[in-house]
Tab-separated table of C-alpha atoms in Angstrom:
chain	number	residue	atom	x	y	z
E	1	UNK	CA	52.624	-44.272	-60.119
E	2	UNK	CA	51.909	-43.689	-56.948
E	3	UNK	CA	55.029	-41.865	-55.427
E	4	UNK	CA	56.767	-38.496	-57.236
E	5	UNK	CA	60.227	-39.036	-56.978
E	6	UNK	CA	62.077	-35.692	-56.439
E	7	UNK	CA	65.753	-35.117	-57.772
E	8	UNK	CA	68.056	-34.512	-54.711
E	9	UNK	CA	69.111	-31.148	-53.526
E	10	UNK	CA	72.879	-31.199	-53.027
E	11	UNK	CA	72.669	-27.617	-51.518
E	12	UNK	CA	74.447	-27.490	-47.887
E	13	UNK	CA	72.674	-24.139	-46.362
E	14	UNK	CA	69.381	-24.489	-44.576
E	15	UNK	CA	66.605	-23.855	-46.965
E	16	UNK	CA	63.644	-21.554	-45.221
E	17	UNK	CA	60.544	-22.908	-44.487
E	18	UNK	CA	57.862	-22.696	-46.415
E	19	UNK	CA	54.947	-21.095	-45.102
E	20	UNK	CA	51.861	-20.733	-47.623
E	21	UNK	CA	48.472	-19.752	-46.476
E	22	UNK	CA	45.820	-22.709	-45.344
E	23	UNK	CA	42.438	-22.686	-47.487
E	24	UNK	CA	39.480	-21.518	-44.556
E	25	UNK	CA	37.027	-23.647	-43.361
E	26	UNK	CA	33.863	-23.060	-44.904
E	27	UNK	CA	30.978	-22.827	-42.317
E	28	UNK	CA	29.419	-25.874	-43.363
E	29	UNK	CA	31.321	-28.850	-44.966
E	30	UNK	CA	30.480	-31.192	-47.680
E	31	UNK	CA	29.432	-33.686	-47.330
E	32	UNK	CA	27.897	-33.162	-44.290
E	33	UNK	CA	24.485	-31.802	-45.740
E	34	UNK	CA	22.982	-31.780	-42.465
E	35	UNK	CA	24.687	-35.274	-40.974
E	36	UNK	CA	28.449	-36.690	-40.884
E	37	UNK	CA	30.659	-38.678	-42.186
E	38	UNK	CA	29.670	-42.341	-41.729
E	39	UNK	CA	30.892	-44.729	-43.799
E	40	UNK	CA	34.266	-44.986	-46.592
E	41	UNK	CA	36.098	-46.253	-48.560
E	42	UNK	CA	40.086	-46.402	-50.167
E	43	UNK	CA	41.336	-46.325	-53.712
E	44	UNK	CA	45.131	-47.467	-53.626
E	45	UNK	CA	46.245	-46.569	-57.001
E	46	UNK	CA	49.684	-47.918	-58.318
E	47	UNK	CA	51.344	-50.615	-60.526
E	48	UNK	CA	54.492	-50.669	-57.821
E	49	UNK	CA	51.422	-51.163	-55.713
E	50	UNK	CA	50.623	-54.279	-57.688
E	51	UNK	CA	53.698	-55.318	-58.894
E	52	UNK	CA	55.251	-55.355	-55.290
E	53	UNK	CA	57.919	-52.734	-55.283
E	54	UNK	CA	56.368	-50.544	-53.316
E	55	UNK	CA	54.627	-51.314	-50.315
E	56	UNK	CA	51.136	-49.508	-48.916
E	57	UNK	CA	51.474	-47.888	-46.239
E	58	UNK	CA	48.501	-45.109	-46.888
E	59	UNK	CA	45.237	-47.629	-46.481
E	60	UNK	CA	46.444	-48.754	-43.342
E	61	UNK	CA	47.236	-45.305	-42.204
E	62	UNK	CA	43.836	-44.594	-43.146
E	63	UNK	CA	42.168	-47.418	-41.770
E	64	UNK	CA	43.330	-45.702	-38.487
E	65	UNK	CA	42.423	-42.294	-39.259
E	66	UNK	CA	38.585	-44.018	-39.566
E	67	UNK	CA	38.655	-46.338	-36.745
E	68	UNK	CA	39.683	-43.377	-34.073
E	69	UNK	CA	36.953	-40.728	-35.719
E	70	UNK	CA	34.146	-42.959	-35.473
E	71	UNK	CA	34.192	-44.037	-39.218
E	72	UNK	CA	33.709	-47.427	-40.645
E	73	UNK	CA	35.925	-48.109	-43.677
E	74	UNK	CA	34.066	-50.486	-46.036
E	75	UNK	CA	36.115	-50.803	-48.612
E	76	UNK	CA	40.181	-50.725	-49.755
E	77	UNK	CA	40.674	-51.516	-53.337
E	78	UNK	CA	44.380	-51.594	-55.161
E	79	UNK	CA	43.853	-50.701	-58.605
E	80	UNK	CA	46.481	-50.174	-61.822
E	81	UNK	CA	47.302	-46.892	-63.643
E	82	UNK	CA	44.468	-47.997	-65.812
E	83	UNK	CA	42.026	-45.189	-66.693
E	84	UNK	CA	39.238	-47.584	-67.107
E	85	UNK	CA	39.448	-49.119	-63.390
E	86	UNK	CA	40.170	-45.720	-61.854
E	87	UNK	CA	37.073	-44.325	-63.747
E	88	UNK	CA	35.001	-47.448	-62.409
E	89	UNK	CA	36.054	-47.790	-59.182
E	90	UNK	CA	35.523	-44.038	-58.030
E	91	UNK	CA	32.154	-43.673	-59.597
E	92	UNK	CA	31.214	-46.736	-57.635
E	93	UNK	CA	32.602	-45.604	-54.551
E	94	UNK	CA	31.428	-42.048	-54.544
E	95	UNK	CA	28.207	-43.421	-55.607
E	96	UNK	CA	28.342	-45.835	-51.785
E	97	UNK	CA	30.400	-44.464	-49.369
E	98	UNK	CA	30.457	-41.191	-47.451
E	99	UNK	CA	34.783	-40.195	-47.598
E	100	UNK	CA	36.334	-42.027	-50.485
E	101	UNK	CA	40.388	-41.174	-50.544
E	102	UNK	CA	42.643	-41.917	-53.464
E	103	UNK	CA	46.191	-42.094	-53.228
E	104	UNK	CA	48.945	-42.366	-56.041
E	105	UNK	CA	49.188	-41.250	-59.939
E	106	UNK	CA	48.954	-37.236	-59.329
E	107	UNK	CA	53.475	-36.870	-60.658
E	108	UNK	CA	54.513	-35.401	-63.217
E	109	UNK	CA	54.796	-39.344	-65.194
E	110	UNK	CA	53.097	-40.198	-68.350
E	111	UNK	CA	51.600	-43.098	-65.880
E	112	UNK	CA	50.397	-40.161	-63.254
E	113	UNK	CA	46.702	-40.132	-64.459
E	114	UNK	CA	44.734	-40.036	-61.397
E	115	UNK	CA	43.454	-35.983	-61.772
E	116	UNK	CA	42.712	-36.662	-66.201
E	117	UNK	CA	40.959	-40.218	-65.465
E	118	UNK	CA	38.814	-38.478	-62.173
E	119	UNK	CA	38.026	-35.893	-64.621
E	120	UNK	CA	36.247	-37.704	-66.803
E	121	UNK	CA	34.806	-40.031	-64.241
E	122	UNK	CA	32.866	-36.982	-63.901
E	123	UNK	CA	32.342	-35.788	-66.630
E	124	UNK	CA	35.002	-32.544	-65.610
E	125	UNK	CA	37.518	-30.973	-68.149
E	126	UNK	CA	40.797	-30.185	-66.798
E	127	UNK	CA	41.939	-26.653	-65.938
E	128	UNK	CA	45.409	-25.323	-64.684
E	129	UNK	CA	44.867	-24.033	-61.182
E	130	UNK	CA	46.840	-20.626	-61.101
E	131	UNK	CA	47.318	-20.602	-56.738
E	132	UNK	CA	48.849	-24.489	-56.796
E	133	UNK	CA	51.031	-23.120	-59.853
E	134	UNK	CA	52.431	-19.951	-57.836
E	135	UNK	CA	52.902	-22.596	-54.639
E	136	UNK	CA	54.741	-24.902	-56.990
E	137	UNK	CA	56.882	-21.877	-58.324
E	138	UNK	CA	57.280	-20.680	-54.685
E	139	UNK	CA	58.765	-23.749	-53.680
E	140	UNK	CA	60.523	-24.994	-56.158
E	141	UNK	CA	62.842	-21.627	-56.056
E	142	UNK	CA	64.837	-23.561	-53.206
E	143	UNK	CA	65.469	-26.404	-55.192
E	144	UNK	CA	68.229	-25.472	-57.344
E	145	UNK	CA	67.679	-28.447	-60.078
E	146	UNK	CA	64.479	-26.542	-61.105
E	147	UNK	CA	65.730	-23.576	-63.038
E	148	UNK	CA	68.089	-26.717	-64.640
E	149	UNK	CA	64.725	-28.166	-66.475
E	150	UNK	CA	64.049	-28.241	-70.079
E	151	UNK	CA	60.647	-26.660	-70.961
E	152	UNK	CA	59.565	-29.831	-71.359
E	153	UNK	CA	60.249	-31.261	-68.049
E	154	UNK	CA	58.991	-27.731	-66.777
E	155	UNK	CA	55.457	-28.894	-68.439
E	156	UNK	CA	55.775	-31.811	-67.499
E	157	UNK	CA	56.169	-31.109	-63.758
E	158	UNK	CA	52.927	-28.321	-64.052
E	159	UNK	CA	50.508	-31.796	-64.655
E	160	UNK	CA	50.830	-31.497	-61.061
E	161	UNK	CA	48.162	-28.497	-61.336
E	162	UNK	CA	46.109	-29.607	-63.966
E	163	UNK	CA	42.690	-30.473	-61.808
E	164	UNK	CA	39.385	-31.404	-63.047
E	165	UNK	CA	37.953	-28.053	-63.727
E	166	UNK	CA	35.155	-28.225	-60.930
E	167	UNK	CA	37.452	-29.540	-58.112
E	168	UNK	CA	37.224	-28.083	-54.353
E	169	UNK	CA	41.012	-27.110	-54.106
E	170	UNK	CA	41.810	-27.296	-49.886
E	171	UNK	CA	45.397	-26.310	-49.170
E	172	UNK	CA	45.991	-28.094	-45.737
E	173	UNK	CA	49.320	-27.318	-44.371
E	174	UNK	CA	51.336	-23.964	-45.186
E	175	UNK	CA	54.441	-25.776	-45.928
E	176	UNK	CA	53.046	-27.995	-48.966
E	177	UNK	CA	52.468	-26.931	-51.956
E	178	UNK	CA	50.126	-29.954	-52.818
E	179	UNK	CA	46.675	-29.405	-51.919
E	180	UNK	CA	43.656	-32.019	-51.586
E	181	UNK	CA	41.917	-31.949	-54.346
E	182	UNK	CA	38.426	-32.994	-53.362
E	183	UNK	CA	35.525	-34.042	-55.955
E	184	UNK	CA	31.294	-34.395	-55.667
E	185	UNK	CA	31.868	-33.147	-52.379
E	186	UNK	CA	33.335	-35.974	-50.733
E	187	UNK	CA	35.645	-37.855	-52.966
E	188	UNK	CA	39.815	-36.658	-52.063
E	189	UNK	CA	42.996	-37.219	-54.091
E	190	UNK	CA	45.997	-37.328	-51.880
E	191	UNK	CA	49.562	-38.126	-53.051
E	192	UNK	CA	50.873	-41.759	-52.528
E	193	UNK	CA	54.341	-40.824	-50.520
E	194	UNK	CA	53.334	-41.821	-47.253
E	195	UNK	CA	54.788	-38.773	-45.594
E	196	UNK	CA	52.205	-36.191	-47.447
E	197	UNK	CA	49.512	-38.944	-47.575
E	198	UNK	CA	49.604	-38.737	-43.515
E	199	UNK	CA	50.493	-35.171	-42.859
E	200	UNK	CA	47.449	-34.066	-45.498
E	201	UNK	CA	45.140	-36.360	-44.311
E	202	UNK	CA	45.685	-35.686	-40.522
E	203	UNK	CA	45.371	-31.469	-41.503
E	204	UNK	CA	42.105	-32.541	-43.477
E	205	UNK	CA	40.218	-33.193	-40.313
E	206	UNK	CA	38.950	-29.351	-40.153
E	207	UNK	CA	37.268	-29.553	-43.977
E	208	UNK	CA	35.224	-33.177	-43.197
E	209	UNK	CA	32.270	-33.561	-40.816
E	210	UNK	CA	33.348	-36.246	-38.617
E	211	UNK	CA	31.146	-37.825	-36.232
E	212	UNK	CA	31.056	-36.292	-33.089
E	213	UNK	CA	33.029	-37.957	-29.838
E	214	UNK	CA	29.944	-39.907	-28.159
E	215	UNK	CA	29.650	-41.942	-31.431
E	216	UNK	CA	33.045	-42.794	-31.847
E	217	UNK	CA	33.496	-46.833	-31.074
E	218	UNK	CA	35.987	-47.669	-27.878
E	219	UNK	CA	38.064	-50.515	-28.656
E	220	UNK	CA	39.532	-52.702	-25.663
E	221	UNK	CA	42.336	-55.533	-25.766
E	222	UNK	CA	42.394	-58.339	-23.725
E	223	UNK	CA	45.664	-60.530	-24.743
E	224	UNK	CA	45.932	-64.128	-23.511
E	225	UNK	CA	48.662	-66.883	-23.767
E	226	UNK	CA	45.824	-69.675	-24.323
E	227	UNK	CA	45.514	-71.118	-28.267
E	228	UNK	CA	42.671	-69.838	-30.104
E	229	UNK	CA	40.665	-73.187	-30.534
E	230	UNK	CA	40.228	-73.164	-26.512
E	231	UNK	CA	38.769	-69.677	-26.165
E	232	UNK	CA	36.453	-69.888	-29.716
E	233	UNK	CA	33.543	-71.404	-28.102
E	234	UNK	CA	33.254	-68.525	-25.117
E	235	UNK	CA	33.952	-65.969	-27.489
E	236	UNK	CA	31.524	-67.608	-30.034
E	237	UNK	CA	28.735	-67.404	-27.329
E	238	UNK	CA	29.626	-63.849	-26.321
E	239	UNK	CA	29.257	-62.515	-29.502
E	240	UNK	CA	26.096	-63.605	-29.869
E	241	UNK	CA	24.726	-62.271	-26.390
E	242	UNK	CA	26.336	-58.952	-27.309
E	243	UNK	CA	25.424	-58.611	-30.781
E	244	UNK	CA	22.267	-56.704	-29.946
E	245	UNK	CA	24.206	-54.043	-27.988
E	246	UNK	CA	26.228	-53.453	-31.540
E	247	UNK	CA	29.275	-54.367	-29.393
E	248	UNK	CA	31.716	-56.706	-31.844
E	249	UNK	CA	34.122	-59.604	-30.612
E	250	UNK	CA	37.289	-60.376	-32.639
E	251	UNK	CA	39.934	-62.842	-31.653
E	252	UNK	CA	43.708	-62.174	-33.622
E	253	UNK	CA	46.633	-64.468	-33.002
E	254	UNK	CA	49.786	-63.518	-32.632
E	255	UNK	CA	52.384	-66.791	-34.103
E	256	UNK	CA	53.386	-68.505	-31.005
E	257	UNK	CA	52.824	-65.893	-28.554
E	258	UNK	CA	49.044	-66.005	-27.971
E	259	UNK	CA	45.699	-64.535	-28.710
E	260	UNK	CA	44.564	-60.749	-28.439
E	261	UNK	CA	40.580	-60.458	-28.208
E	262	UNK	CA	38.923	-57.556	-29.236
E	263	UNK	CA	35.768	-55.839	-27.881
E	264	UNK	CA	34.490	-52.596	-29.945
E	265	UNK	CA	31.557	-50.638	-28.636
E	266	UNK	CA	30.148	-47.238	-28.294
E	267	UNK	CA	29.592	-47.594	-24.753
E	268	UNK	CA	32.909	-47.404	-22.871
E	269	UNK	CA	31.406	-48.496	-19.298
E	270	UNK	CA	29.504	-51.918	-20.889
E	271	UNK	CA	32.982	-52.724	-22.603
E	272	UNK	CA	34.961	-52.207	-19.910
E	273	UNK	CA	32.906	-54.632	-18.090
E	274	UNK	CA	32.567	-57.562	-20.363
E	275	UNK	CA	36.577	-56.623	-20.513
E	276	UNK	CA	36.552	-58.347	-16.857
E	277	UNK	CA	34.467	-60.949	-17.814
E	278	UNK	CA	36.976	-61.832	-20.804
E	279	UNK	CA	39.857	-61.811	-18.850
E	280	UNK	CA	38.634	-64.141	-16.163
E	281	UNK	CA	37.476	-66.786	-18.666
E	282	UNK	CA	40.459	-66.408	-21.071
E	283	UNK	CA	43.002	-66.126	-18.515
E	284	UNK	CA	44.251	-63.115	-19.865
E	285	UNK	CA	44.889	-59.270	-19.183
E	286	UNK	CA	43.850	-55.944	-20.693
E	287	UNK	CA	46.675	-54.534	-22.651
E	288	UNK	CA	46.962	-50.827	-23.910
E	289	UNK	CA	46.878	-50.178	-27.917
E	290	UNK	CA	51.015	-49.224	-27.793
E	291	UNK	CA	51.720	-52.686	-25.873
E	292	UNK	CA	48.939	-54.476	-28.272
E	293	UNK	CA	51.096	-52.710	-31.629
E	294	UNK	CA	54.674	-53.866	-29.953
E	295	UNK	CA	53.776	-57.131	-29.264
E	296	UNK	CA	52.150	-57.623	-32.741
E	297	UNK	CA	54.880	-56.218	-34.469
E	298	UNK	CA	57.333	-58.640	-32.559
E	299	UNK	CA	54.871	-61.940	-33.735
E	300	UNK	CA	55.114	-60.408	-37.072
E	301	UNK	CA	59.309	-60.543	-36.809
């Protein structure tokens, strides 16, 4: 599964903040080994995913974390808690892609295999790791359910440290417990609840060699009220003049509201100017990314 689902605390004082040390940043990062990250890829992993009681939030999330570092996200793939697609689907990824994320299956569930199935994806045993334990013991002292467990459902909720035994363990934030659990150097298993997913991913940033600023793309919206069958044939033709420049043209309609165009490019100044020439022959405007989101998420009401 790809969310842990934890008991609530009925407790009405203020519990303290946690505040657990953050792993250092080693002076040189996989994967980097001399260059950055470049391209990568998603592994959703879920039956609710599937089955449609839960909805994804995390590859979309990501698809922005990659879009604003410079990153081009190849792949997203939704697969089951099915130890023969997980093991499958990362080899293949880690095997093509620079960054490959998983999110989902780390609970304490019998269907929480994601860290047993990774293991032997390659070719790992798994090992308790002793610092996650103590964080999990730490924290779970202000939840007052957890000296209530069974021994049972005290083992069961320690799967939660049970990592393939030659796992880079990266503790990201000081007030979470879970740490990134990163494999072959560039493949990372977050949890599935959006919330960590984000906040994890986001404090990650430090541990991966992102591309620096000049080769991050610049994406500018144009947003016109004409149908999209009357501006295909201009955009048609610009894309192919600007092809060469590795600019890249996109037209996405919003239901009875109009037409946003897209123009992605390294080169801010060249975009900016073929941004003039798009709104003069779509009879449209440059709109920021927050006004491009609201409106979209209106069309999408």
């Amino acid at each position: 599964m790809s969310c842990t689902t934890i008991p609530p605390d009925n407790s009405t004082f203020q519990l303290p903040p946690l505040n657990f040390p953050i792993s250092a940043v080693p002076k040189k990062n996989p994967p980097d080994r001399g260059r950055h990250i470049k391209t990568a890829a998603a592994l959703i992993i879920g039956d609710e995913i599937l089955n449609g009681k839960t909805l994804d939030r995390n590859s979309n999330y990501f698809a922005r974390f990659c879009f604003e570092h410079g990153i081009q996200l190849k792949r997203v793939e939704v697969i089951a808690d099915d130890e023969d697609e997980i093991i499958e689907a990362s080899r293949r990824m880690v095997q093509s892609y620079d960054f490959v994320v998983t999110s989902g299956g780390i609970g304490p569930t019998h269907d929480d295999i994601t860290y047993a199935s990774l293991a032997k994806s390659f070719d790992q045993g798994l090992v308790y790791h002793n610092e996650t334990l103590a964080r999990m013991e730490e924290s779970g002292k202000q939840r007052a359910w957890i000296s209530k467990q069974s021994e049972e459902q005290q083992t069961a909720r320690k799967r939660m440290a049970l990592f393939p035994d030659a796992a880079e363990v990266i503790f990201v934030a000081s007030d979470i417990w879970v740490p990134v659990v990163r494999l072959q150097g560039k493949l990372c298993i977050f949890p599935g609840i959006p919330s960590l997913f984000q906040k994890m991913l986001d404090n990650l940033k430090p541990f991966l060699p992102l591309p620096p600023e000049e080769e991050r793309p610049f994406r500018l919206q144009v947003f016109t009220g004409l149908p999209e069958s009357s501006i295909a044939p201009f955009l048609t033709d610009l894309q192919k003049r600007v092809q060469p420049e590795g600019i890249r043209i996109g037209s996405y309609p919003v239901l009875q509201k109009g037409v946003y165009v897209s123009l992605i490019g390294a080169d801010r100044g060249r975009v900016h100017q073929l941004g003039v020439e798009v709104e003069k022959e779509v009879e449209g405007r440059v709109v920021t990314e927050a006004e491009a989101e609201a409106k979209r998420q209106l069309g999408c009401q």
